[in-house]
Amino acid sequence: MSNKEWPLWEVFIRSKQGLNHKHVGSLRAADSKMAVENARDVYTRRSEGISIWVVESNNVFASDPSEADSLFEPADSKAYRHPLFYDVPDGISHM
Amino acid sequence: MKDLNIQELERRFQEKIDNDIKIEPRDWMPEEYRQTLIRQISQHAHSEIVGMLPEGNWITRAPNLRRKAVLLAKVQDEAGHGLYLYSAVETLGADREQTIDDLHTGKAKYSSIFNYPTTSWADMGAIGWLVDGAAIMNQVPLCRCSYGPYARAMVRVCKEESFHQRQGFEIISLLAQGTPEQKEMAQDALNRFWWPALMMFGPNDAESPNTLQSMKWKIKRLTNDELRQQFVDVTVPQAHMIGLTIPDKDLKFNEETGHYDFGVIDWAEFWEVVKGNGPCNKERVDARRKAKEDGQWVRDAAMAYAEKRKIQKAS
Amino acid sequence: METKEALFEYVLRIGDDSLILGHRVSEWCGHGPILEEDIALTNIALDLIGQATNLLDYAGQLEGKGRDGDALAFLRYDREYKNLLLVEQTNGDFGKTILRQFLFDAYRTLLLTRLSKSTDEQLSAIAVKSLKETKYHLKHSSEWVIRLGDGTEDSHSRIQSSLDALWKYTDEIFFANEVDALLEKEGIIPSMEGIKNEWTFFVSDIFAEAGLVIPTNNWKQEGGRTGRHTEHLGYLLAELQYMQRAYPDMKW
């Protein structure tokens, strides 16, 4: 008896052609093949998807929420990255 | 950032909650908040899984092919919902199999309603109508719960469960309008499940010391008694409509409050069932434990196979 | 025998296979070895019950005596069920369930592939729909046969003994009598010979990968296709038919 539990996998589903895969939850599976099949049975019982990605949870690396200020707030002050920052004279279209 | 003292962290945490900003897994949270969530979500997950058993009991005896398929799909949904919830528990750093073991050793609780037996087909109707009805009442406010993964799981669960109550009501109303035997079966099921369904909302507010803190954290949005009253108010007219009698001689519509007044719940029974002395507590937990034990060799084999293949691939 | 009569008999056989196996697999619901697999098994049961409904409804139409799928599923006597002995065998442990499923799925996939091109339009339509489901069942069951066969020593010996126990029911899969001869002539059903060869090839391949040995010295059992069953079917029917027998002529 190995007594080792099946690893945890994160599941991402593309709900229809043209959309991104979106995180929907997690599940347990012994290998990647099984993880895809389990994801199909658990997360697409009502035709929620047309494509599945699975990633073993311990392969996901995340940003540290306590650093959120320094990671993300500097972008808030750079309004010039957005088109509405610029004035376009009346009468000009296709821009 | 790292130097913030605990009071400041708690203040910021509560500020987020007050502003309806969701808490996400890696955010700082008070240890009690985490523990409360682990306890509540895993109990909720256990209830889904143990809840498969009383209905699963009738899958092989469903009266026609349509009912059989519907019941199978419903019980399967419960497994799915348990899984979504365990998934949410794991985001809090708890281990799913560990929480399941706590269920098997009697350390963790689950909804007491599933400790009552399902002795007739009409019980499939009563469970869908009353038990799922009560569960939905509990779960809808949880979709706005402060903890992101729990709230998201509940949105999914609520969406999927909308058919559960309807199929139950369809079963029981058909029986209530059927032959005398069927009508009797339906009434008997209502008689047995009515009071346990009311108990599903938990003790009276006065006896529920954790409610206040849970409301402050927005884990809970309505009190036990508020939810129970809502349930009675919507369910009683449904029973009347299909010609069944609620087994409560004190039940009366109160013109003044606009609500139904109802009789006193037998709290002694409630606590006995919670403690493990209900009609099926032992059978339910034994069945779950057996499933896990019997499956050990299967899980081990899959793991051993996966490891062998990994080594093969590497070499 | 008329074509319609033969087709009724044939559709009943494959409909009963779905019904009885669906019943068996549904017994797992709530008792699977892990939640994810519980859900997977229930999906299979649901597909099979759905196939049974389509097939038995069609059988009822062919018969033309006013019986629908429910009447056929719930109100026949044991000798009137025409399913394979294989599918009525008890679940046993998960390995036995998977092996039974695998032996059946491999046959059923080959059969449905061919029935998709049947000259009988309705049978072909049912086959097209069922095939998509059954291909997935086969993928699931064959992967598990390999995992269990090549997993631990314990899992290997368990699934090997299930194979030893179930192998004697596999010959019957290829049963054919005058019903089949007539339908085959009209292009409604395929020849069993071709299916048998491919089936043998396919399952041998998977068993080889799983490290399992096909029993050689085994007296084969048959009877299901002519309504002569094992002891297990009676108990299964007692549950399946309970409501309809105890409360006759009611709507549910």
XYZ file of C-alpha atoms in Angstrom:
662
model
C 0.000 0.000 0.000
C 1.567 3.271 -1.093
C -0.803 5.312 1.100
C -0.063 8.268 -1.099
C -3.011 10.384 -2.060
C -3.803 11.381 -5.598
C -2.453 14.862 -6.268
C -4.657 17.907 -6.647
C -5.206 19.422 -10.119
C -6.537 22.820 -11.112
C -9.106 22.716 -13.893
C -9.585 25.272 -16.673
C -12.466 25.106 -19.121
C -13.027 26.830 -22.442
C -16.784 27.268 -22.520
C -16.961 28.004 -26.234
C -14.777 28.608 -29.230
C -13.263 32.093 -29.094
C -13.112 32.385 -25.308
C -10.208 31.844 -22.923
C -9.899 28.850 -20.697
C -11.178 29.872 -17.298
C -10.378 28.411 -13.892
C -13.377 26.469 -12.545
C -12.056 24.500 -9.565
C -9.920 21.546 -8.657
C -10.051 17.799 -8.308
C -7.984 14.726 -7.496
C -6.461 12.409 -10.095
C -3.560 9.977 -10.251
C -2.294 11.180 -13.639
C -2.962 13.819 -16.265
C -5.115 11.589 -18.449
C -7.355 10.801 -15.523
C -7.400 14.447 -14.505
C -8.783 15.470 -17.902
C -11.422 12.754 -17.788
C -12.416 13.556 -14.236
C -12.656 17.212 -15.173
C -14.968 16.275 -18.022
C -17.208 14.291 -15.672
C -17.144 16.766 -12.794
C -17.117 20.157 -14.482
C -18.879 19.701 -17.832
C -21.985 17.718 -16.892
C -24.163 20.456 -18.371
C -22.242 21.165 -21.573
C -20.179 23.882 -19.894
C -17.122 23.268 -22.009
C -15.497 22.297 -25.276
C -11.895 22.151 -24.109
C -10.163 21.312 -20.840
C -6.789 22.162 -19.354
C -5.506 20.612 -16.149
C -2.445 21.677 -14.193
C -1.123 19.937 -11.137
C -1.774 22.423 -8.340
C 1.782 22.362 -7.027
C 2.931 23.668 -10.410
C 0.967 26.872 -10.017
C 3.037 29.789 -8.752
C 1.188 32.816 -7.478
C 1.935 36.407 -6.677
C 1.964 37.379 -3.026
C -1.218 39.261 -2.082
C 0.674 41.274 0.548
C 2.736 42.749 -2.287
C -0.348 43.668 -4.281
C 0.233 47.376 -3.652
C 3.676 47.454 -5.194
C 2.826 44.980 -7.947
C -0.372 46.445 -9.257
C -0.932 49.982 -8.022
C 1.848 51.604 -10.093
C -0.208 50.776 -13.201
C -3.098 52.863 -11.887
C -1.189 56.117 -12.422
C -0.346 55.421 -16.059
C -3.525 56.610 -17.677
C -1.610 57.330 -20.901
C -1.766 53.623 -21.669
C -5.498 53.927 -22.303
C -6.954 55.475 -25.477
C -9.348 57.755 -23.644
C -6.359 59.694 -22.305
C -6.028 61.361 -25.714
C -8.158 64.086 -27.283
C -9.293 63.489 -30.814
C -10.791 66.502 -32.634
C -14.463 66.265 -33.637
C -14.976 64.955 -37.123
C -12.105 62.482 -36.999
C -13.321 58.890 -37.162
C -11.798 55.442 -37.477
C -9.316 56.158 -34.704
C 3.888 45.624 4.840
C 5.303 42.713 6.799
C 5.517 44.767 9.949
C 1.814 45.423 10.257
C 0.597 44.384 13.641
C -2.254 41.966 14.043
C -4.769 44.638 15.044
C -4.035 46.577 11.887
C -4.374 43.438 9.747
C -7.666 42.617 11.419
C -8.888 46.155 10.910
C -8.061 46.042 7.198
C -9.628 42.598 6.902
C -12.881 43.762 8.478
C -12.831 46.879 6.321
C -12.710 44.720 3.203
C -15.595 42.632 4.496
C -17.629 45.729 5.340
C -17.027 47.042 1.818
C -18.113 43.719 0.323
C -14.670 42.986 -1.072
C -14.227 39.214 -1.296
C -11.489 37.459 0.632
C -9.349 35.219 -1.574
C -7.281 32.173 -0.536
C -3.892 33.786 -0.122
C -5.143 36.978 1.510
C -4.435 37.507 5.158
C -7.340 36.341 7.322
C -7.828 35.829 11.055
C -7.188 32.247 12.088
C -10.709 31.918 13.500
C -12.199 33.032 10.195
C -10.193 30.337 8.460
C -11.177 27.686 11.011
C -14.842 28.683 10.914
C -14.840 28.395 7.129
C -13.025 25.074 7.114
C -15.557 23.713 9.576
C -18.591 25.117 7.800
C -17.579 24.300 4.222
C -16.422 20.790 5.031
C -19.656 20.120 6.948
C -21.492 21.377 3.928
C -19.441 19.096 1.664
C -20.015 16.100 3.953
C -23.746 16.811 3.859
C -23.728 16.618 0.071
C -21.856 13.324 0.116
C -23.781 11.663 2.936
C -26.902 13.086 1.314
C -26.290 10.832 -1.664
C -27.115 7.764 0.414
C -30.792 8.176 1.353
C -31.698 8.965 -2.240
C -29.207 6.518 -3.702
C -31.226 3.951 -1.792
C -34.024 4.275 -4.400
C -32.074 4.448 -7.659
C -32.415 0.740 -8.378
C -36.108 0.825 -7.428
C -37.215 3.971 -9.268
C -40.640 3.325 -10.814
C -39.842 4.185 -14.437
C -36.902 4.978 -16.683
C -37.371 8.740 -16.641
C -37.463 8.874 -12.838
C -34.458 6.597 -12.669
C -32.401 8.852 -14.924
C -33.477 12.003 -13.082
C -32.679 10.519 -9.680
C -29.289 9.280 -10.862
C -28.456 12.693 -12.279
C -29.542 14.360 -9.061
C -27.533 12.115 -6.763
C -24.564 12.528 -9.085
C -24.944 16.302 -8.828
C -24.643 15.928 -5.065
C -21.303 14.190 -5.525
C -20.290 17.047 -7.810
C -21.389 19.626 -5.265
C -19.487 17.857 -2.527
C -16.465 18.006 -4.766
C -16.815 21.740 -5.503
C -17.053 22.330 -1.769
C -14.067 20.153 -0.864
C -12.251 22.076 -3.548
C -13.083 25.296 -1.674
C -11.938 23.732 1.623
C -8.591 22.870 0.087
C -7.989 26.533 -0.812
C -7.920 27.179 2.942
C -5.022 24.823 3.426
C -7.113 21.906 4.694
C -6.671 18.477 3.171
C -9.765 16.912 1.643
C -8.997 13.336 2.664
C -8.214 14.480 6.188
C -11.570 16.225 6.502
C -13.250 13.106 5.093
C -11.501 10.999 7.713
C -12.877 13.363 10.351
C -16.336 12.547 9.022
C -15.630 8.831 9.258
C -14.420 9.004 12.824
C -17.442 11.040 13.863
C -15.399 14.161 14.562
C -17.010 16.162 11.773
C -20.741 16.712 11.472
C -23.127 16.844 8.532
C -26.746 17.810 8.093
C -28.885 15.692 10.424
C -31.658 15.297 7.896
C -29.714 12.548 6.161
C -29.896 10.398 9.270
C -33.565 9.749 8.571
C -34.504 6.690 6.519
C -36.093 6.769 3.071
C -38.723 4.089 3.279
C -40.931 4.834 0.293
C -40.704 6.271 -3.213
C -42.620 9.326 -2.000
C -39.584 10.182 0.113
C -37.771 11.043 -3.133
C -40.456 13.650 -3.626
C -40.348 14.893 -0.051
C -36.563 15.175 -0.066
C -36.440 17.115 -3.312
C -39.271 19.388 -2.287
C -38.492 19.970 1.396
C -34.847 19.108 1.932
C -33.571 20.675 -1.264
C -35.998 23.528 -0.723
C -34.508 24.184 2.712
C -30.988 23.739 1.360
C -31.582 26.278 -1.399
C -32.913 28.756 1.146
C -29.678 28.316 3.079
C -27.445 28.403 0.032
C -28.750 31.372 -1.911
C -27.444 33.877 0.660
C -24.154 31.950 0.733
C -23.559 32.954 -2.896
C -22.754 36.380 -1.400
C -20.511 34.955 1.315
C -17.310 36.919 1.959
C -14.964 34.061 1.070
C -14.497 34.009 -2.723
C -14.045 30.275 -3.407
C -17.032 29.362 -1.193
C -19.244 31.993 -2.806
C -18.254 30.837 -6.302
C -18.885 27.197 -5.437
C -22.311 28.151 -4.106
C -23.205 30.024 -7.290
C -22.489 26.886 -9.247
C -24.329 24.671 -6.788
C -27.418 26.903 -6.698
C -27.580 27.039 -10.480
C -27.440 23.271 -10.708
C -29.785 22.600 -7.837
C -32.683 24.505 -9.262
C -33.863 21.309 -10.940
C -33.563 19.261 -7.753
C -36.413 20.885 -5.936
C -38.625 20.899 -9.011
C -38.202 17.208 -9.690
C -39.072 16.486 -6.052
C -42.153 18.629 -6.169
C -43.174 16.977 -9.427
C -42.922 13.554 -7.779
C -44.895 14.464 -4.690
C -47.594 16.475 -6.417
C -48.203 13.644 -8.869
C -48.618 11.262 -5.938
C -50.844 13.697 -4.078
C -53.171 13.707 -7.073
C -52.843 9.966 -7.694
C -54.586 6.894 -6.309
C -55.496 6.682 -2.605
C -52.383 4.546 -2.008
C -50.189 7.154 -3.633
C -51.795 9.999 -1.755
C -51.280 8.185 1.512
C -47.659 7.564 0.575
C -47.165 11.270 -0.140
C -48.801 12.409 3.105
C -46.772 9.899 5.086
C -43.556 11.203 3.561
C -44.506 14.789 4.399
C -45.342 13.729 7.959
C -41.938 12.169 8.420
C -39.834 14.851 6.725
C -41.548 18.080 7.763
C -40.051 18.505 11.222
C -36.574 17.258 10.335
C -36.631 19.739 7.422
C -37.351 22.592 9.835
C -34.477 21.405 12.005
C -32.119 21.763 9.035
C -31.811 25.484 9.738
C -30.160 24.740 13.068
C -30.956 25.813 16.633
C -32.941 28.936 17.455
C -30.953 32.155 17.202
C -30.796 32.444 20.983
C -29.063 29.045 21.125
C -26.677 29.772 18.267
C -23.729 31.646 19.739
C -21.588 31.635 16.591
C -24.172 33.331 14.416
C -23.201 36.859 15.434
C -19.541 36.486 14.509
C -20.417 34.698 11.265
C -22.761 37.518 10.321
C -20.087 40.086 11.080
C -17.710 38.207 8.772
C -20.469 37.856 6.183
C -20.036 34.098 6.115
C -23.661 34.007 7.100
C -26.130 36.578 5.832
C -29.364 35.580 7.544
C -30.003 33.972 10.940
C -31.317 30.432 11.424
C -34.735 31.640 12.504
C -35.068 34.084 9.635
C -34.305 31.360 7.123
C -36.643 28.897 8.840
C -39.485 31.402 8.749
C -38.882 32.058 5.042
C -39.019 28.343 4.388
C -42.277 27.851 6.259
C -43.837 30.851 4.508
C -43.118 29.565 1.025
C -43.679 25.861 1.651
C -47.034 25.867 3.461
C -48.991 27.291 0.498
C -47.319 24.733 -1.786
C -48.542 21.914 0.451
C -52.063 23.348 0.441
C -52.023 23.663 -3.310
C -51.397 19.952 -3.801
C -53.807 18.962 -1.043
C -51.378 17.731 1.584
C -51.574 18.577 5.270
C -48.612 19.965 7.190
C -48.309 17.870 10.370
C -48.449 20.825 12.780
C -51.657 21.625 14.619
C -50.278 25.001 15.721
C -49.604 26.161 12.188
C -51.592 29.326 11.449
C -51.218 32.337 9.219
C -50.662 35.445 11.316
C -52.407 38.408 9.635
C -50.501 40.853 11.779
C -46.977 39.722 10.928
C -47.766 38.375 7.464
C -46.011 35.146 8.402
C -47.051 31.654 9.419
C -46.786 30.887 13.121
C -45.734 27.304 13.697
C -45.378 24.820 16.539
C -42.367 24.179 18.725
C -39.616 22.040 17.256
C -38.622 18.976 19.254
C -35.105 20.124 20.076
C -34.417 17.070 22.191
C -34.753 14.961 19.062
C -32.588 17.401 17.120
C -29.719 17.188 19.607
C -29.968 13.406 19.888
C -29.664 13.045 16.117
C -26.746 15.497 16.067
C -25.046 13.457 18.796
C -25.322 10.334 16.663
C -28.499 8.748 17.954
C -30.675 9.258 14.889
C -32.248 6.338 13.062
C -29.477 5.989 10.444
C -26.377 7.840 11.709
C -24.355 4.672 11.973
C -25.462 3.237 8.618
C -24.657 6.462 6.803
C -21.165 6.922 8.198
C -20.422 3.192 7.887
C -21.396 3.262 4.219
C -19.073 6.193 3.535
C -16.209 4.649 5.491
C -16.661 1.354 3.681
C -16.574 3.078 0.293
C -13.290 4.700 1.190
C -11.743 1.552 2.638
C -12.894 -0.625 -0.243
C -11.457 1.906 -2.660
C -8.021 2.031 -1.048
C -6.513 -0.640 -3.309
C -7.923 1.117 -6.371
C -6.444 4.480 -5.441
C -3.141 2.833 -4.549
C -3.034 1.003 -7.859
C -3.673 4.158 -9.869
C -0.968 5.991 -7.952
C 1.527 3.166 -8.338
C 0.786 2.995 -12.055
C 1.183 6.763 -12.475
C 4.529 6.669 -10.674
C 5.776 3.766 -12.795
C 4.883 5.619 -15.962
C 6.587 8.771 -14.747
C 9.799 6.859 -14.155
C 9.492 5.160 -17.549
C 9.040 8.511 -19.235
C 12.039 10.013 -17.451
C 14.440 7.230 -18.360
C -40.126 -14.901 -39.260
C -40.763 -11.395 -40.535
C -38.106 -8.710 -40.550
C -40.027 -6.566 -38.103
C -40.392 -9.410 -35.673
C -36.700 -10.222 -35.931
C -35.759 -6.600 -35.457
C -37.958 -6.393 -32.354
C -36.115 -9.350 -30.906
C -32.748 -7.859 -31.809
C -33.438 -4.383 -30.432
C -34.741 -5.978 -27.263
C -31.429 -7.816 -26.828
C -29.245 -4.771 -27.111
C -31.747 -2.642 -25.191
C -31.719 -5.166 -22.344
C -27.921 -5.122 -22.335
C -28.042 -1.374 -21.691
C -30.814 -1.641 -19.139
C -29.290 -4.394 -17.041
C -25.731 -3.088 -17.175
C -27.006 0.441 -16.446
C -28.780 -0.955 -13.405
C -25.636 -2.687 -12.192
C -23.418 0.359 -12.659
C -25.992 2.591 -10.957
C -25.582 0.458 -7.824
C -22.193 2.156 -7.399
C -23.681 5.607 -7.013
C -22.600 6.887 -3.599
C -20.160 4.015 -3.023
C -17.353 4.638 -5.542
C -13.667 4.306 -4.621
C -13.204 8.084 -4.751
C -15.619 10.933 -5.458
C -14.334 11.615 -8.957
C -14.782 8.001 -9.957
C -18.219 7.868 -8.338
C -19.239 10.664 -10.684
C -17.648 8.949 -13.681
C -19.447 5.668 -12.997
C -22.749 7.457 -12.605
C -22.234 9.146 -15.975
C -21.805 5.728 -17.518
C -24.945 4.443 -15.802
C -26.869 7.474 -17.029
C -25.721 6.942 -20.606
C -26.745 3.302 -20.439
C -30.183 4.066 -19.000
C -30.629 6.644 -21.764
C -29.656 4.099 -24.412
C -31.992 1.546 -22.865
C -34.838 4.043 -23.010
C -34.258 4.775 -26.717
C -33.840 1.139 -27.653
C -36.745 -0.241 -25.645
C -39.068 2.501 -26.836
C -38.120 1.562 -30.364
C -38.628 -2.130 -29.623
C -42.115 -1.266 -28.388
C -42.874 0.536 -31.646
C -41.641 -2.409 -33.673
C -43.764 -4.784 -31.666
C -46.833 -2.627 -32.235
C -48.760 -3.891 -29.243
C -48.821 -0.615 -27.365
C -45.920 -1.390 -25.031
C -43.459 1.434 -24.479
C -39.935 1.340 -23.064
C -41.203 1.362 -19.489
C -43.590 -1.513 -20.068
C -40.774 -3.534 -21.569
C -38.247 -2.576 -18.905
C -40.453 -3.144 -15.885
C -43.161 -5.623 -16.780
C -41.622 -8.671 -18.380
C -40.840 -12.009 -16.736
C -37.232 -13.061 -16.318
C -37.262 -15.460 -19.288
C -38.285 -12.571 -21.533
C -35.137 -10.544 -20.852
C -32.579 -11.086 -23.610
C -29.447 -9.468 -22.189
C -26.027 -11.091 -22.117
C -25.190 -13.092 -18.993
C -22.076 -10.923 -18.711
C -23.963 -7.732 -17.914
C -26.125 -9.225 -15.150
C -23.118 -10.466 -13.161
C -22.789 -8.769 -9.790
C -20.520 -5.760 -9.368
C -17.983 -7.424 -7.096
C -15.101 -5.082 -6.398
C -14.288 -2.070 -8.557
C -11.945 -4.190 -10.663
C -14.665 -6.678 -11.553
C -17.035 -3.861 -12.439
C -14.407 -2.265 -14.674
C -13.491 -5.515 -16.329
C -17.140 -6.371 -17.057
C -17.529 -2.877 -18.461
C -14.418 -3.207 -20.586
C -15.442 -6.535 -22.130
C -18.824 -5.049 -22.933
C -17.638 -1.613 -24.117
C -15.166 -3.151 -26.551
C -17.943 -5.219 -28.144
C -20.477 -2.443 -28.015
C -18.207 0.111 -29.667
C -17.542 -2.238 -32.576
C -21.228 -3.048 -32.850
C -22.449 0.555 -32.713
C -19.856 1.668 -35.254
C -21.410 -0.764 -37.687
C -25.017 -0.173 -36.638
C -24.491 3.532 -37.374
C -24.610 2.472 -41.010
C -27.632 0.223 -40.610
C -30.239 0.318 -43.370
C -32.795 0.734 -40.615
C -32.909 4.483 -40.106
C -34.035 4.597 -36.509
C -31.572 1.963 -35.360
C -28.831 3.829 -37.154
C -29.805 7.108 -35.480
C -29.775 5.518 -32.024
C -26.405 3.930 -32.790
C -24.857 7.222 -33.887
C -25.880 8.903 -30.657
C -24.899 5.968 -28.423
C -21.559 5.465 -30.115
C -20.229 8.814 -28.907
C -21.028 7.829 -25.338
C -19.767 4.280 -25.639
C -16.419 5.282 -27.131
C -15.827 7.321 -24.001
C -16.852 4.409 -21.772
C -14.345 2.223 -23.564
C -11.572 4.767 -23.114
C -12.393 4.959 -19.424
C -12.652 1.212 -18.854
C -9.569 0.269 -20.887
C -7.424 2.832 -19.098
C -8.573 1.435 -15.774
C -7.926 -2.157 -16.828
C -4.343 -1.142 -17.608
C -3.949 0.832 -14.379
C -5.215 -2.017 -12.239
C -3.369 -4.698 -14.180
C -0.097 -2.800 -14.047
C -0.647 -1.060 -10.691
C 0.194 -2.883 -7.486
C 0.595 -6.603 -6.906
C -2.711 -6.597 -5.101
C -4.573 -4.824 -7.888
C -3.014 -7.104 -10.470
C -4.133 -10.269 -8.750
C -7.587 -8.879 -8.077
C -8.301 -7.937 -11.660
C -6.727 -11.120 -12.970
C -9.142 -13.150 -10.862
C -12.030 -11.057 -12.180
C -10.894 -11.843 -15.686
C -10.722 -15.521 -14.776
C -14.272 -15.341 -13.441
C -15.843 -13.349 -16.278
C -14.108 -14.806 -19.299
C -16.585 -17.643 -19.584
C -19.337 -15.164 -20.386
C -17.542 -13.596 -23.339
C -18.316 -16.209 -25.966
C -21.987 -15.381 -25.733
C -21.301 -11.828 -26.868
C -21.056 -13.223 -30.394
C -24.194 -15.310 -30.209
C -26.156 -15.357 -33.452
C -29.214 -17.299 -34.566
C -31.865 -17.029 -37.286
C -32.797 -13.542 -36.088
C -29.315 -12.303 -36.866
C -29.127 -14.196 -40.157
C -32.278 -12.549 -41.418
C -31.328 -9.035 -40.338
C -27.801 -9.377 -41.613
C -29.082 -10.345 -45.048
C -31.051 -7.121 -45.206
C -28.110 -4.980 -44.150
C -29.769 -4.014 -40.881
C -27.104 -5.526 -38.627
C -23.457 -6.440 -39.208
C -21.943 -9.894 -39.178
C -20.817 -11.081 -35.759
C -17.786 -12.816 -37.246
C -16.064 -9.539 -38.141
C -16.841 -8.085 -34.739
C -15.492 -11.150 -32.967
C -12.152 -10.945 -34.725
C -11.668 -7.286 -34.032
C -12.867 -7.653 -30.455
C -10.437 -10.479 -29.744
C -7.596 -8.482 -31.217
C -8.489 -5.356 -29.264
C -8.986 -6.927 -25.837
C -5.849 -9.078 -26.200
C -3.898 -5.912 -26.857
C -5.173 -4.171 -23.746
C -4.694 -7.273 -21.601
C -1.124 -7.545 -22.849
C -0.467 -3.944 -21.879
C -2.061 -4.577 -18.499
C -0.013 -7.726 -18.011
C -3.134 -9.876 -17.728
C -3.460 -13.419 -18.985
C -6.542 -14.606 -20.839
C -7.748 -17.911 -19.373
C -7.439 -20.753 -21.831
C -9.142 -23.711 -20.284
C -12.647 -22.473 -19.748
C -16.030 -23.966 -20.496
C -18.153 -21.142 -21.929
C -21.580 -20.098 -20.644
C -24.466 -18.827 -22.672
C -28.239 -18.475 -22.442
C -29.001 -14.801 -21.940
C -29.919 -14.189 -25.568
C -32.574 -16.880 -25.325
C -33.787 -15.833 -21.899
C -31.996 -18.430 -19.788
C -30.206 -16.455 -17.107
C -27.907 -16.831 -14.112
C -29.263 -16.678 -10.561
C -28.363 -13.014 -10.304
C -30.987 -11.665 -12.676
C -33.936 -12.572 -10.441
C -32.713 -10.397 -7.589
C -31.938 -7.561 -9.952
C -35.453 -7.717 -11.398
C -36.986 -7.871 -7.933
C -35.509 -4.439 -7.267
C -35.971 -3.025 -10.729
C -39.629 -4.025 -10.882
C -40.532 -3.504 -7.248
C -42.650 -0.379 -7.654
C -44.421 -1.478 -10.815
C -45.270 -4.876 -9.338
C -46.265 -3.649 -5.882
C -48.362 -0.756 -7.190
C -49.611 -1.836 -10.602
C -51.128 0.551 -13.164
C -50.195 3.810 -11.515
C -48.476 6.907 -12.860
C -45.231 8.007 -11.274
